[in-house]
CSV table of C-alpha atoms in Angstrom, one decimal:
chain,number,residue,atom,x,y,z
A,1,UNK,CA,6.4,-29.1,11.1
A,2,UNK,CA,9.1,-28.1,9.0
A,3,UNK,CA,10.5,-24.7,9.4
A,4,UNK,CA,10.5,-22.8,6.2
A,5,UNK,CA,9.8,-19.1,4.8
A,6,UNK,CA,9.2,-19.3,0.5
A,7,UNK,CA,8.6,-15.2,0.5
A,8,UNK,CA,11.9,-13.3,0.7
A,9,UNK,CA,13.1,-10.2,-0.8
A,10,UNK,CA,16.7,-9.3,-0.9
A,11,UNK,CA,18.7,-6.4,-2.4
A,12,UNK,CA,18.2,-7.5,-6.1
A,13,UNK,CA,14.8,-6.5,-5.7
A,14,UNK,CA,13.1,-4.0,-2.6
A,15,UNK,CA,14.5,-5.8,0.4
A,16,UNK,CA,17.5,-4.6,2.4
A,17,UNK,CA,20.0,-7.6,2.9
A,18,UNK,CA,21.9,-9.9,0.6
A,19,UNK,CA,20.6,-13.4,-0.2
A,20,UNK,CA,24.2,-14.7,1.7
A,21,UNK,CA,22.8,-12.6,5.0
A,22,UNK,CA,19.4,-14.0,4.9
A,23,UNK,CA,20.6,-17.4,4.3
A,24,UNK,CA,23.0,-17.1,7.6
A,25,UNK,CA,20.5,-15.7,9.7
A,26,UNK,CA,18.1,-19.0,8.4
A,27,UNK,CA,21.0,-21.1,9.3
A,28,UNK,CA,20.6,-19.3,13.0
A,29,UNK,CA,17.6,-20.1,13.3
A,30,UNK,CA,17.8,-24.1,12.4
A,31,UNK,CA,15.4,-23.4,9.7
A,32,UNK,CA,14.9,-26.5,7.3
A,33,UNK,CA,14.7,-24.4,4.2
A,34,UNK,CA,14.8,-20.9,2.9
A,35,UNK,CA,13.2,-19.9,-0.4
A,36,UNK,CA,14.4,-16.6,-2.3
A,37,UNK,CA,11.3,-14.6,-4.2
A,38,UNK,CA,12.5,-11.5,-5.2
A,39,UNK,CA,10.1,-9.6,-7.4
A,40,UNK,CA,9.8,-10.8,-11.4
A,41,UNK,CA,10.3,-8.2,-13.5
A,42,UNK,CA,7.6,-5.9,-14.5
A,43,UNK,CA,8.1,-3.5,-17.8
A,44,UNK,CA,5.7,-1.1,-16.6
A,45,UNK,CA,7.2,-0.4,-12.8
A,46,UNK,CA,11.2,-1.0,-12.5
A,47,UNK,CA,11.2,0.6,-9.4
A,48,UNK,CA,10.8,-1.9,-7.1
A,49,UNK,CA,11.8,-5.9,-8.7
A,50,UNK,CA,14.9,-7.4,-10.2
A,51,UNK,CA,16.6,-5.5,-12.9
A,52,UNK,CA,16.0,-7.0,-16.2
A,53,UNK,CA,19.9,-7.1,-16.7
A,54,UNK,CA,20.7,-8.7,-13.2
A,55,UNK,CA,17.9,-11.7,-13.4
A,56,UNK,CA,20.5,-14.4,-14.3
A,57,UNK,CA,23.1,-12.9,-11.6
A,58,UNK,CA,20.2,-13.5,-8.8
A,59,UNK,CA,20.4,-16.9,-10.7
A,60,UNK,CA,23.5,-17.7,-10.1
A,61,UNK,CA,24.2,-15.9,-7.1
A,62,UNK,CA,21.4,-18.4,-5.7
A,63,UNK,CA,22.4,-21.6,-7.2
A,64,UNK,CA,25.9,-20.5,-5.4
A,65,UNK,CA,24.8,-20.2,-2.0
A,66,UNK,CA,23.3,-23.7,-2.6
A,67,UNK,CA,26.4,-25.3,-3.2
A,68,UNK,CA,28.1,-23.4,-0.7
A,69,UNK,CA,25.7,-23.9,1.9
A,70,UNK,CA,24.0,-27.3,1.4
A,71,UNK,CA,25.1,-29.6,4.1
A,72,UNK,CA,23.5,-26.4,6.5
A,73,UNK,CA,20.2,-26.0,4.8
A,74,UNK,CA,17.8,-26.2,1.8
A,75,UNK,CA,18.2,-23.0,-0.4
A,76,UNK,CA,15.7,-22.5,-3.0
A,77,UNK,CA,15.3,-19.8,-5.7
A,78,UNK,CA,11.7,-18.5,-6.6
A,79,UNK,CA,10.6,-15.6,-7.8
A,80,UNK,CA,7.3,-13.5,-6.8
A,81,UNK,CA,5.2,-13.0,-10.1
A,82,UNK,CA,3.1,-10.0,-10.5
A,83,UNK,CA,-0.1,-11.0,-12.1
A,84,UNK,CA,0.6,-8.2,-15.0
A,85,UNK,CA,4.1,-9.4,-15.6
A,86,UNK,CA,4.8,-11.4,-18.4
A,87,UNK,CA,8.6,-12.3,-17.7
A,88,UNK,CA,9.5,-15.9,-18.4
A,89,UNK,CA,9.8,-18.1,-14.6
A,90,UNK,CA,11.1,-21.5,-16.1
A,91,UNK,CA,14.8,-20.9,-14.6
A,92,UNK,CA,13.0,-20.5,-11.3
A,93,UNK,CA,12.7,-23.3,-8.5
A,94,UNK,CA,9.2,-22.0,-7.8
A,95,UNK,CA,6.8,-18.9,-8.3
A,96,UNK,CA,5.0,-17.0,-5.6
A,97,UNK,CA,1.4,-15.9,-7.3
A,98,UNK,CA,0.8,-12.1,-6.4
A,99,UNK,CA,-1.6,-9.0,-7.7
A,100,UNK,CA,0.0,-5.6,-6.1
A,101,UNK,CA,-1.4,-3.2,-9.2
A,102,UNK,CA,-5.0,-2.7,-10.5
A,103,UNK,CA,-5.0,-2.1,-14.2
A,104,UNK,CA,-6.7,1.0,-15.5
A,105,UNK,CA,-6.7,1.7,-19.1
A,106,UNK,CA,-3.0,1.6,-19.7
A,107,UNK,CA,-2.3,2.5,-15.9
A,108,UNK,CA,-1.0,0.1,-12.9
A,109,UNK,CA,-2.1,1.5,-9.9
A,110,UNK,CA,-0.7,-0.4,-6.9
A,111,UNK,CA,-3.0,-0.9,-3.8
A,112,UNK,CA,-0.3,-1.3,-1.7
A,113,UNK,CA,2.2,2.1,-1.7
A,114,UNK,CA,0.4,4.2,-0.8
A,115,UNK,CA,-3.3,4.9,0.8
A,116,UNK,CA,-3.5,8.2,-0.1
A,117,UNK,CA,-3.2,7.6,-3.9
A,118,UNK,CA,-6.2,4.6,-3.4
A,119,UNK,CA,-8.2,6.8,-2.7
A,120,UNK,CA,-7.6,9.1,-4.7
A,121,UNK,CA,-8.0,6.2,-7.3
A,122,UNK,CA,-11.3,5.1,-6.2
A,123,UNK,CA,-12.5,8.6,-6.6
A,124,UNK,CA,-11.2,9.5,-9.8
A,125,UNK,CA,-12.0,6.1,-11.5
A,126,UNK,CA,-14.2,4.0,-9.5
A,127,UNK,CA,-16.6,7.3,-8.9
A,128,UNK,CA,-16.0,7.1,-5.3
A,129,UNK,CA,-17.4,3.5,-4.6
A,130,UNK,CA,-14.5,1.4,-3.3
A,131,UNK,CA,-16.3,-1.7,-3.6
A,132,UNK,CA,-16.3,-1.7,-7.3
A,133,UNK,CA,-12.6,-0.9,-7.0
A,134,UNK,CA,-11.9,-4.2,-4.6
A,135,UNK,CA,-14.1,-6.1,-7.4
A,136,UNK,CA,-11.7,-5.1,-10.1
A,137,UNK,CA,-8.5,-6.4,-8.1
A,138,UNK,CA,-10.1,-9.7,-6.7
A,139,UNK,CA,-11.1,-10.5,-10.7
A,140,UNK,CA,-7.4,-10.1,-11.6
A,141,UNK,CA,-6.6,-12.8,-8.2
A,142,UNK,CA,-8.9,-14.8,-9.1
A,143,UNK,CA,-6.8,-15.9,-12.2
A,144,UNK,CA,-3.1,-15.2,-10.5
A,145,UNK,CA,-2.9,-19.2,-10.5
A,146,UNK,CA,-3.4,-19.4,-14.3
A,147,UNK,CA,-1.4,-16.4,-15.4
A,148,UNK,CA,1.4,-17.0,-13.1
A,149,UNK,CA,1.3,-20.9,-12.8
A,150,UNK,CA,2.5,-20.2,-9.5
A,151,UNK,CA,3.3,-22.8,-6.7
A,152,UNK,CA,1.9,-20.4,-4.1
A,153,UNK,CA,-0.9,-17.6,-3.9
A,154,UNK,CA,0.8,-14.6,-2.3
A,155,UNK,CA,-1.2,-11.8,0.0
A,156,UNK,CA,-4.5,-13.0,-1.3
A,157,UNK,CA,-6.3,-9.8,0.3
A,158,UNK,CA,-3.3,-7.4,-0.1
A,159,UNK,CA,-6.0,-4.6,-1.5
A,160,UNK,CA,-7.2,-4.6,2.4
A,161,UNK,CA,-4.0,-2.9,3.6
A,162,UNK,CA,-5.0,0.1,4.2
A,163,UNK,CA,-8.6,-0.5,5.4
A,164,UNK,CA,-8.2,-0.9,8.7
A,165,UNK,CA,-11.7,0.2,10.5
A,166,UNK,CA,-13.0,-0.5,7.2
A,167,UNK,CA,-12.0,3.2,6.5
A,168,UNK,CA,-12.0,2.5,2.1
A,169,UNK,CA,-15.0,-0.1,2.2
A,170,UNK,CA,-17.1,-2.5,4.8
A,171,UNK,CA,-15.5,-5.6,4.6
A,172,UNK,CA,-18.5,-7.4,5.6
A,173,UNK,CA,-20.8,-6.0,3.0
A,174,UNK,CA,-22.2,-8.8,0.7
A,175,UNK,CA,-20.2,-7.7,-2.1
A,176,UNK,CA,-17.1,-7.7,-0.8
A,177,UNK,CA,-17.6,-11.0,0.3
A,178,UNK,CA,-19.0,-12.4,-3.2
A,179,UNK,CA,-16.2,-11.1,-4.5
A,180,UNK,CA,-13.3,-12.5,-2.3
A,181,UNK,CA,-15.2,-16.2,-2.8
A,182,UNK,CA,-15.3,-16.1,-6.0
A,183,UNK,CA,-12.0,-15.7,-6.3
A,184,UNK,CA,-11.0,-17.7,-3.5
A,185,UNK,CA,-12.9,-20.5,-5.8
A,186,UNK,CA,-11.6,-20.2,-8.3
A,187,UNK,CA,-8.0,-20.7,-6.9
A,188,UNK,CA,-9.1,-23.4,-5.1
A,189,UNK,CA,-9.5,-25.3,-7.7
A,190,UNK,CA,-5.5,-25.4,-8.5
A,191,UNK,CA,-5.1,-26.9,-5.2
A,192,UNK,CA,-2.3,-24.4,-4.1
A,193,UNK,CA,-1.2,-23.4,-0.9
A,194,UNK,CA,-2.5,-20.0,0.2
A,195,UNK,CA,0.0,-17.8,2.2
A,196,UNK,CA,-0.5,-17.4,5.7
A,197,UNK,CA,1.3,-13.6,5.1
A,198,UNK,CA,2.7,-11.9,8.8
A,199,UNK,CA,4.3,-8.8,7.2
A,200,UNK,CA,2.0,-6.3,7.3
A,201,UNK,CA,0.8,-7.8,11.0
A,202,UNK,CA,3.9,-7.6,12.2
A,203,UNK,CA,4.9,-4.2,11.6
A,204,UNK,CA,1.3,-3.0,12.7
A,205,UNK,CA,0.1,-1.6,9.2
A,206,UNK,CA,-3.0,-4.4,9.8
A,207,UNK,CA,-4.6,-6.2,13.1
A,208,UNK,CA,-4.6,-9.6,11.2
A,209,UNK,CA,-2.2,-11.2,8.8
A,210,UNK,CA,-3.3,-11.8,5.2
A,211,UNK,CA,-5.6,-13.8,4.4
A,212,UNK,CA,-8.0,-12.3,7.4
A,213,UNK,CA,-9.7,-14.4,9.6
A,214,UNK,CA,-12.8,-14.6,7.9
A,215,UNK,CA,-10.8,-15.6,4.6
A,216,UNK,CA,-8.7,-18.2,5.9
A,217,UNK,CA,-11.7,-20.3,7.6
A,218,UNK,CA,-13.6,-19.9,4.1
A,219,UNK,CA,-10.8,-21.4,2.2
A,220,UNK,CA,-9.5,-23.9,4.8
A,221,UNK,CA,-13.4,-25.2,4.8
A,222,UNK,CA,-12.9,-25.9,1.2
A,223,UNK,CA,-10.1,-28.5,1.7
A,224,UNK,CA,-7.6,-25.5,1.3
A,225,UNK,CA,-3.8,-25.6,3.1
A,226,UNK,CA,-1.2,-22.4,3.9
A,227,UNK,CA,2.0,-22.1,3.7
A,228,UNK,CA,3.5,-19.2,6.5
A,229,UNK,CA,5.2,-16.9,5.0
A,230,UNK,CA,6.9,-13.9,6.6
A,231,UNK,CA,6.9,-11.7,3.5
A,232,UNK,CA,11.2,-10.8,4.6
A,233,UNK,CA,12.5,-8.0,3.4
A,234,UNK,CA,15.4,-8.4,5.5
A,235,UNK,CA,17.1,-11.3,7.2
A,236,UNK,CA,15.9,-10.5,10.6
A,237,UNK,CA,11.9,-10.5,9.8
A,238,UNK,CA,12.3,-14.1,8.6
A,239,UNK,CA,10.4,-15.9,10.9
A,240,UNK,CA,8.2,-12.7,12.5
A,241,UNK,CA,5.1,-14.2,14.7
A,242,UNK,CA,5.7,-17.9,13.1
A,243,UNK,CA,5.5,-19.3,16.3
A,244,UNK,CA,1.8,-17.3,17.0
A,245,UNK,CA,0.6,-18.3,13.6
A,246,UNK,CA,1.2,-22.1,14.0
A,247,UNK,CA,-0.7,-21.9,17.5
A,248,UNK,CA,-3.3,-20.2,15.3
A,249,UNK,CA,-3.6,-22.7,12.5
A,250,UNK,CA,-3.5,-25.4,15.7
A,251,UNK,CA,-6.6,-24.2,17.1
A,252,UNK,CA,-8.4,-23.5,13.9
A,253,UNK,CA,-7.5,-27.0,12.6
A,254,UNK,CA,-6.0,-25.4,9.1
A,255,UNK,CA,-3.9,-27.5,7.4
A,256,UNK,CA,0.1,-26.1,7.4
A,257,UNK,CA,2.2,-27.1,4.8
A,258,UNK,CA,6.0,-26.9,4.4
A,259,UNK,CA,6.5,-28.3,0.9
A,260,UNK,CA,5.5,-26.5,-2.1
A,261,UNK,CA,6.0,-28.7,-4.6
């Protein structure tokens, strides 16, 4: 099994190290390859992906640390595209598939920042049924693959962050499940890897990775394959709980992958 990570963040977007630091530490740790996905730009939330004026400087500071680097390990450069951004990913090596925001009228609400303000969402604009509110975000995943034409299908269940205990909705209520399957479905039929996503498990904001368990055996039944992914936002998180995940995927017979393309 190869030893690779495709989701990294650096400085140019919301992570804390330089693409040169993350690609030494990767070089520390004998991996095989290193992929860079900083966040695409997204018009309507600058806050926390690549400048729109610094998107060919990742570029190039990329394709430099390939050149520089390249008898020592695969570098590649990607880019994590937000299902509601609509900035070009041609110059990219490979796109990472994501929905962080649920579109409301002319609002992005993200599910991930902060689980005060879902809930305060749910109330205000789902009228207090968080169901219908998960519905609405696994409708926009359902179609990441299309949108993005991604290479990967980032934090498929990201909108259960911060539902631990099932405080924001029962996660085995029928419709909760309908609605992850459909979507799951529907991306299946791409025939992209899903993420295997540690970040959130390792810094115990969730008991499981993403997908959760119940996810992962429904889409591994359905011929589906992962890709781990550590989700970095700095150079020593690059390989968090790989090592417990590939004993997982072992017992549960999923099928790892360390290509993406």
């Amino acid at each position: 099994m190869m030893k690779t990570n495709f989701h990294t963040h650096t400085l140019f977007s919301d992570g804390s190290d330089t693409p040169e630091e993350i690609v030494l530490q990767a070089i520390a740790l004998e991996m095989d390859c290193i992929g860079f996905s900083d966040h695409a730009y997204t018009v309507f939330d600058e806050s926390y992906c690549i400048p729109k004026d610094k998107v060919q400087v990742y570029i190039d500071c990329i394709a430099a640390l390939k050149e520089k680097y390249k008898r020592k390990i695969n570098i590649l450069c990607g880019v994590e595209q937000e299902y509601y951004s609509d900035y070009p990913t041609d110059a990219f090596d490979y796109v990472i598939g994501s929905v962080h925001y649920l579109k409301i009228g002319e609002r992005y609400v993200p599910v991930d920042e902060d689980a005060g303000l879902l809930q305060k969402t749910v109330k205000e604009h789902f009228g207090g049924d968080a169901l219908a509110m998960a519905e609405c975000y696994y409708q926009s995943v359902s179609d990441v693959a299309r949108k993005t034409h991604c290479d990967i299908i980032g934090h498929f269940d990201l909108v259960s962050l911060f539902n631990q205990n099932n405080q924001l909705f029962d996660e085995s209520d029928s419709r909760y499940i309908a609605a992850w399957q459909q979507a799951a479905d529907a991306l299946l039929a791409f025939k992209k890897p899903f993420e295997i996503n540690t970040r959130a498990y390792y810094r115990g904001k969730r008991e499981v990775p993403y997908p959760a368990p119940a996810i992962a055996d429904y889409i591994a039944s359905k011929g589906g394959c992962f890709v781990l992914s550590s989700d970095a936002h700095r150079a020593a998180e690059l390989i968090n709980r790989f090592d417990e995940m590939q004993e997982l995927a072992k017992q549960k017979h999923y099928r790892l992958v360390g290509n993406i393309k």
